[in-house]
Every structure is written in structure tokens, then in C-alpha cells.
């Protein structure tokens, strides 16, 4: 071994030791803690239980649903015996009855190596047992929203087939706990619903984002006429297109994330993929918007990183 190679190896070894010492220090200061599970796969679906602050569910993109009772110190898989696919796209727990849990299958972040799902599952015993409840050809489900006072009234944002056209796309609603479903927002066979949220002060007011998207193994085509932001004030019976309200991008829009502030329901936030996109804020329930940030750091890999959440108490 030459002297230069020995010096290089010594430098690498010293760097590794320095990193290990720093990591040990961080662990001792309780700044880092793995909450596992180590083989559960990546996750784009998670839900907590309002009245049980230590209980959480997460759905792996290839490993089903997992549950913790101790804020992540330990996890257990709870879906293996009942589910027939493993990729989870969305989870929701009913605020009015924490025993009621809905799960939508199929990862919504459509990478080049995704797995598809087989519809909706429901548990009425906090995840001990599950029943399949339809929407079997949706493949990729992006959001589930449950009415805050009625666990049988549930809305599902369906992205649909990633690799080709499909009719089971858009927003679906069930008023009987998943026994039957009605498509209430549909923008064509290439545009699915990617986000969905309530006004926290009035569950009849909903905002939805649709996304026209096409995935090939080598390419993702994001955006088109089926993309947009929609608002309903009657529980989803009718919808108003607010995609190009004053202040929002006026050209082609791609993936969109939405959230409403519980501290002030007139404050709505949107993360918009577009040439002139970014983070947008409305202070009048979606009538007009102001761009607050256009950093590319917030828009890169938009098909993966477009979720946005409002703090429950701080309006800003």
C-alpha cells in the first residue's frame, strides 16, 4: 500500500470516529431517537388518536399497517392477517369514535417503483380486525377524511391508476360507513384527487385538489387541465373551481397540497407545483391568494414533497 493510500484511509477512519463521537453525544443529549420499526418500509400515511396521545398508526408503502401504544417505543403489525395487499396510501381515525379506523391502499407518492393497492379497509375495534369495504380498483389512494361527529360519513381522495387511464378517480363519499360509495368529484380518466381537507369549524365545507399525472418507468408527466383546487360548501354535493383565483398561478399546475387553519378557518394554505408556484395563503377562504414563498427547495420532487399542514393554534 502506498503512503498516499495510507493517509487517505487514516483520514477516512478519523472522520468516521469523529462522526461516531458526535452521534453518541447527540444520543446522550436525547436529541436523536429511532422510533422504528426497522423493516417496516417508508411511509406516506400516518394518523394519531385525538383522545389517546401515545397511540399512532402508520402505513408502510410495502408493509401494511403498524400501531404503537407508547409513542413509538414499540410497534406491532396489525393488518397482515386481513389485508391482501401491502402498500398503504392513507389512514384516518374517527374523532368521534377512536375504534373506527379507515385505511386506503396504494402509495400516493407515485415513484417509479410503487406498488398498487386494492381499495379500502375498515376496523371497528381499533385495528384488531379489518373488513374490506370497496373501491377495489382505485389502486392509489391519497387521503381519507372522516366527519368529526359521524364516523359513517367518510370522504376518500383517490389518485387512481398511476400507469394508465382509469375511471375510479376523484373524490368518493360514503354515508353508511363504507357499504356504498358515490363519486362526487371527477375530472377525467387522467386526473385523480391528491388532497382533501375540511374546514375545522364547518364540516360541510371541503377543499380538494385534483392532479392530472401520468407515470412511466422513465418519466412522470405532472399537470394538465384536470389539475385544480375545488371547494364545496354542501358536504361535497357541488364543487366550485377556485384553481385560478386571483393570486394563484394562471398557467399549468401540477401537484397541490391543501390545509385549513383551525385557528382561523378563513386562512387556507396551498403548496402548488407550477412554473410560478410555491406556497400560497388565502385569508378569505379561497377567494384570493398571496404567494408567501417561491423557494425551489419547497417544490423540488413535488410529486413526493407537497404535503402542507396548519398549526392547530398558531394561525401563522
Coordinates of C-alpha atoms in Angstrom, one line a residue:
X1 CA 0.0 0.0 0.0
X2 CA 1.4 3.4 -1.0
X3 CA 1.9 6.2 1.5
X4 CA -0.9 8.3 -0.1
X5 CA -3.4 5.5 0.2
X6 CA -2.5 5.0 3.9
X7 CA -3.0 8.7 4.5
X8 CA -6.4 8.6 2.8
X9 CA -7.5 5.6 4.9
X10 CA -6.3 7.3 8.1
X11 CA -8.3 10.4 7.2
X12 CA -11.5 8.4 6.5
X13 CA -11.0 6.5 9.8
X14 CA -10.6 9.7 11.8
X15 CA -13.7 11.1 10.1
X16 CA -15.8 8.0 10.9
X17 CA -14.6 8.2 14.6
X18 CA -15.5 11.9 14.8
X19 CA -19.0 11.2 13.4
X20 CA -19.5 8.3 15.8
X21 CA -18.4 10.5 18.7
X22 CA -20.8 13.3 17.6
X23 CA -23.7 10.8 17.2
X24 CA -23.1 9.3 20.6
X25 CA -23.1 12.8 22.1
X26 CA -26.5 13.6 20.3
X27 CA -27.9 10.3 21.7
X28 CA -26.8 11.1 25.2
X29 CA -28.4 14.5 24.9
X30 CA -31.7 12.8 23.8
X31 CA -31.7 14.7 20.6
X32 CA -32.0 11.6 18.4
X33 CA -34.2 8.5 18.9
X34 CA -35.2 5.9 16.4
X35 CA -38.8 5.0 16.6
X36 CA -38.7 2.2 14.1
X37 CA -39.8 -0.3 13.1
X38 CA -36.6 -1.0 11.2
X39 CA -38.1 -3.2 8.5
X40 CA -41.5 -1.5 8.0
X41 CA -40.5 0.4 4.9
X42 CA -41.0 4.1 4.1
X43 CA -44.3 5.6 4.9
X44 CA -46.6 8.3 3.5
X45 CA -49.6 7.6 5.7
X46 CA -49.9 8.3 9.5
X47 CA -52.6 9.0 12.0
X48 CA -52.9 9.7 15.7
X49 CA -55.8 9.3 18.1
X50 CA -57.2 12.5 19.4
X51 CA -58.0 11.2 22.9
X52 CA -55.0 8.9 23.2
X53 CA -51.8 10.9 22.8
X54 CA -49.5 7.9 22.8
X55 CA -51.4 5.9 20.2
X56 CA -50.4 6.2 16.5
X57 CA -50.9 4.2 13.3
X58 CA -48.7 4.3 10.2
X59 CA -48.9 2.6 6.9
X60 CA -45.8 1.4 5.1
X61 CA -45.6 1.5 1.4
X62 CA -45.0 -2.2 1.3
X63 CA -45.6 -3.5 4.8
X64 CA -49.2 -2.8 5.8
X65 CA -50.4 -1.0 8.9
X66 CA -48.5 -0.8 12.2
X67 CA -49.6 0.6 15.6
X68 CA -47.8 1.9 18.6
X69 CA -49.3 2.4 22.1
X70 CA -46.2 4.1 23.6
X71 CA -45.4 7.0 21.2
X72 CA -43.1 4.8 19.0
X73 CA -41.1 2.9 21.6
X74 CA -42.6 -0.3 20.2
X75 CA -44.7 -1.2 17.1
X76 CA -46.8 -4.1 16.1
X77 CA -48.1 -5.0 12.6
X78 CA -51.9 -5.2 12.8
X79 CA -53.0 -5.8 9.2
X80 CA -51.2 -8.9 8.0
X81 CA -54.0 -11.4 8.7
X82 CA -56.7 -9.4 6.9
X83 CA -55.1 -7.3 4.1
X84 CA -54.4 -8.8 0.7
X85 CA -52.0 -6.0 -0.5
X86 CA -49.3 -4.3 1.5
X87 CA -49.0 -0.7 0.1
X88 CA -50.8 1.8 2.3
X89 CA -51.7 5.3 1.0
X90 CA -53.9 6.8 3.7
X91 CA -55.1 6.3 7.3
X92 CA -57.8 8.1 9.3
X93 CA -59.2 7.6 12.8
X94 CA -62.7 8.9 13.6
X95 CA -62.6 11.7 16.1
X96 CA -66.0 10.7 17.4
X97 CA -65.1 7.0 17.9
X98 CA -61.4 6.1 18.1
X99 CA -62.3 2.4 17.5
X100 CA -63.2 3.3 13.9
X101 CA -60.2 3.3 11.6
X102 CA -60.2 3.6 7.8
X103 CA -57.3 2.6 5.6
X104 CA -56.8 3.3 1.9
X105 CA -54.4 1.2 -0.1
X106 CA -51.7 2.2 -2.6
X107 CA -49.0 4.8 -2.0
X108 CA -49.9 8.2 -3.2
X109 CA -46.3 9.4 -3.9
X110 CA -46.0 7.7 -7.3
X111 CA -42.3 6.8 -7.6
X112 CA -41.0 4.7 -10.4
X113 CA -41.2 1.6 -8.2
X114 CA -44.6 1.9 -6.5
X115 CA -46.9 -0.9 -5.5
X116 CA -50.7 -0.6 -6.1
X117 CA -53.4 -1.2 -3.6
X118 CA -56.8 -2.9 -3.6
X119 CA -59.2 -0.3 -2.1
X120 CA -60.5 0.5 1.3
X121 CA -60.4 -1.4 4.7
X122 CA -62.2 -0.5 7.9
X123 CA -61.8 -1.6 11.5
X124 CA -64.3 -1.0 14.3
X125 CA -62.1 -2.4 17.1
X126 CA -59.1 -0.1 16.8
X127 CA -57.2 -2.3 14.4
X128 CA -57.7 -5.8 15.9
X129 CA -59.8 -6.9 12.9
X130 CA -60.4 -5.4 9.4
X131 CA -63.1 -5.6 6.8
X132 CA -62.6 -4.8 3.1
X133 CA -65.2 -2.1 2.1
X134 CA -64.8 -1.5 -1.6
X135 CA -63.2 0.9 -4.1
X136 CA -61.1 -2.1 -5.1
X137 CA -59.9 -0.7 -8.5
X138 CA -58.6 2.6 -7.2
X139 CA -55.0 1.4 -6.9
X140 CA -53.6 4.6 -5.3
X141 CA -55.5 6.3 -2.5
X142 CA -54.2 9.7 -1.3
X143 CA -56.4 10.9 1.6
X144 CA -59.2 9.9 3.9
X145 CA -61.3 12.4 5.8
X146 CA -64.0 11.3 8.4
X147 CA -66.8 13.7 9.5
X148 CA -65.8 14.8 13.0
X149 CA -69.2 13.8 14.5
X150 CA -70.3 10.9 12.3
X151 CA -67.9 8.0 11.8
X152 CA -70.0 6.6 9.0
X153 CA -69.6 9.7 6.8
X154 CA -66.3 9.4 5.1
X155 CA -64.6 11.0 2.1
X156 CA -61.8 9.5 0.1
X157 CA -59.4 11.2 -2.3
X158 CA -58.5 8.7 -5.0
X159 CA -55.4 9.2 -7.2
X160 CA -56.3 6.2 -9.3
X161 CA -54.0 4.2 -11.7
X162 CA -50.5 5.5 -11.9
X163 CA -49.6 3.9 -15.2
X164 CA -52.7 4.5 -17.3
X165 CA -56.3 6.0 -17.5
X166 CA -59.0 4.8 -15.1
X167 CA -62.5 5.8 -14.1
X168 CA -62.1 5.2 -10.4
X169 CA -60.5 8.6 -9.7
X170 CA -61.5 11.7 -7.8
X171 CA -63.3 12.2 -4.5
X172 CA -65.7 9.5 -3.2
X173 CA -68.2 9.7 -0.3
X174 CA -69.8 7.1 1.8
X175 CA -72.6 7.9 4.3
X176 CA -73.0 4.4 5.5
X177 CA -69.6 3.5 6.8
X178 CA -68.2 2.2 3.5
X179 CA -71.1 -0.1 2.5
X180 CA -71.7 2.0 -0.6
X181 CA -69.7 4.8 -2.3
X182 CA -70.6 7.7 -4.6
X183 CA -68.2 9.6 -6.8
X184 CA -68.7 13.2 -6.0
X185 CA -65.8 14.9 -7.8
X186 CA -64.3 13.7 -11.1
X187 CA -62.1 15.5 -13.6
X188 CA -61.4 12.7 -16.2
X189 CA -59.6 9.4 -16.6
X190 CA -56.1 11.0 -16.2
X191 CA -56.8 13.2 -13.1
X192 CA -57.2 11.9 -9.6
X193 CA -57.7 13.6 -6.3
X194 CA -54.5 14.1 -4.4
X195 CA -55.5 16.1 -1.3
X196 CA -58.7 16.7 0.7
X197 CA -59.4 18.7 3.8
X198 CA -62.3 20.0 6.0
X199 CA -62.9 23.5 7.3
X200 CA -62.4 22.6 11.0
X201 CA -65.3 24.9 12.0
X202 CA -67.8 23.5 9.5
X203 CA -67.5 20.0 8.1
X204 CA -69.8 20.9 5.2
X205 CA -67.0 23.0 3.8
X206 CA -64.4 20.9 2.0
X207 CA -61.4 21.7 -0.2
X208 CA -60.0 19.2 -2.7
X209 CA -57.0 19.2 -5.0
X210 CA -57.1 17.2 -8.2
X211 CA -53.9 16.2 -10.1
X212 CA -53.5 15.2 -13.7
X213 CA -50.5 12.9 -13.7
X214 CA -49.0 10.1 -15.8
X215 CA -46.2 7.8 -14.7
X216 CA -43.9 5.9 -16.9
X217 CA -40.9 3.9 -15.7
X218 CA -38.6 6.7 -17.0
X219 CA -40.8 9.7 -16.8
X220 CA -43.5 11.5 -14.8
X221 CA -45.8 13.9 -16.5
X222 CA -47.3 16.3 -13.9
X223 CA -50.0 18.8 -14.6
X224 CA -52.8 19.4 -17.1
X225 CA -56.3 20.6 -17.5
X226 CA -57.6 18.1 -14.9
X227 CA -55.5 19.7 -12.1
X228 CA -57.1 22.2 -9.8
X229 CA -58.4 23.3 -6.4
X230 CA -62.0 22.8 -5.6
X231 CA -64.3 24.0 -2.8
X232 CA -67.6 22.6 -1.6
X233 CA -70.0 24.2 0.9
X234 CA -72.6 21.5 0.9
X235 CA -70.7 18.4 2.0
X236 CA -69.5 17.5 -1.4
X237 CA -72.7 17.7 -3.4
X238 CA -71.5 20.5 -5.5
X239 CA -68.0 22.0 -6.1
X240 CA -66.6 25.3 -7.2
X241 CA -63.4 25.6 -9.2
X242 CA -61.0 28.1 -7.5
X243 CA -57.9 26.8 -9.3
X244 CA -57.1 30.2 -10.8
X245 CA -58.5 32.6 -8.2
X246 CA -56.6 35.9 -8.0
X247 CA -53.1 35.3 -6.7
X248 CA -52.8 31.6 -7.7
X249 CA -50.7 30.6 -10.7
X250 CA -52.5 31.1 -14.0
X251 CA -50.7 28.6 -16.1
X252 CA -50.4 24.8 -15.9
X253 CA -50.5 23.5 -12.3
X254 CA -49.1 20.2 -11.0
X255 CA -49.4 18.5 -7.7
X256 CA -51.2 20.6 -5.0
X257 CA -51.3 20.3 -1.2
X258 CA -54.0 22.0 0.9
X259 CA -54.7 22.8 4.6
X260 CA -57.1 25.0 6.6
X261 CA -56.1 26.7 9.8
X262 CA -58.0 25.5 12.9
X263 CA -57.1 28.8 14.5
X264 CA -58.8 30.8 11.7
X265 CA -60.8 28.8 9.1
X266 CA -60.6 31.7 6.6
X267 CA -56.8 31.0 6.4
X268 CA -56.2 28.4 3.8
X269 CA -52.7 27.3 2.6
X270 CA -51.7 25.7 -0.7
X271 CA -48.5 24.2 -1.9
X272 CA -48.6 24.5 -5.7
X273 CA -46.3 22.9 -8.3
X274 CA -46.1 25.3 -11.2
X275 CA -43.6 27.4 -13.1
X276 CA -44.6 30.3 -10.9
X277 CA -45.7 28.1 -8.0
X278 CA -44.7 28.0 -4.3
X279 CA -46.6 28.4 -1.0
X280 CA -49.8 30.4 -1.2
X281 CA -52.0 31.8 1.5
X282 CA -55.7 32.9 1.4
X283 CA -57.2 35.0 4.2
X284 CA -60.8 34.8 2.8
X285 CA -61.5 31.1 2.4
X286 CA -60.0 30.7 -1.0
X287 CA -61.4 33.8 -2.9
X288 CA -58.0 35.5 -3.3
X289 CA -54.4 34.3 -2.6
X290 CA -51.0 35.7 -1.8
X291 CA -47.7 33.9 -2.6
X292 CA -45.7 33.7 0.6
X293 CA -42.7 31.7 -0.6
X294 CA -41.4 30.6 -4.0
X295 CA -38.3 28.7 -3.0
X296 CA -37.4 25.8 -5.2
X297 CA -36.3 24.0 -2.1
X298 CA -40.0 23.6 -1.1
X299 CA -41.0 22.5 -4.6
X300 CA -38.4 20.0 -5.6
X301 CA -39.6 16.4 -6.1
X302 CA -43.1 17.9 -5.9
X303 CA -44.7 14.5 -6.6
X304 CA -43.3 13.5 -3.2
X305 CA -43.0 16.6 -1.0
X306 CA -46.2 18.6 -1.4
X307 CA -47.9 18.0 1.9
X308 CA -48.7 21.1 4.0
X309 CA -50.2 21.3 7.5
X310 CA -51.5 24.2 9.5
X311 CA -50.7 24.5 13.2
X312 CA -53.9 24.0 15.3
X313 CA -53.4 27.1 17.4
X314 CA -50.9 29.5 15.7
X315 CA -52.5 30.9 12.6
X316 CA -49.1 31.8 11.1

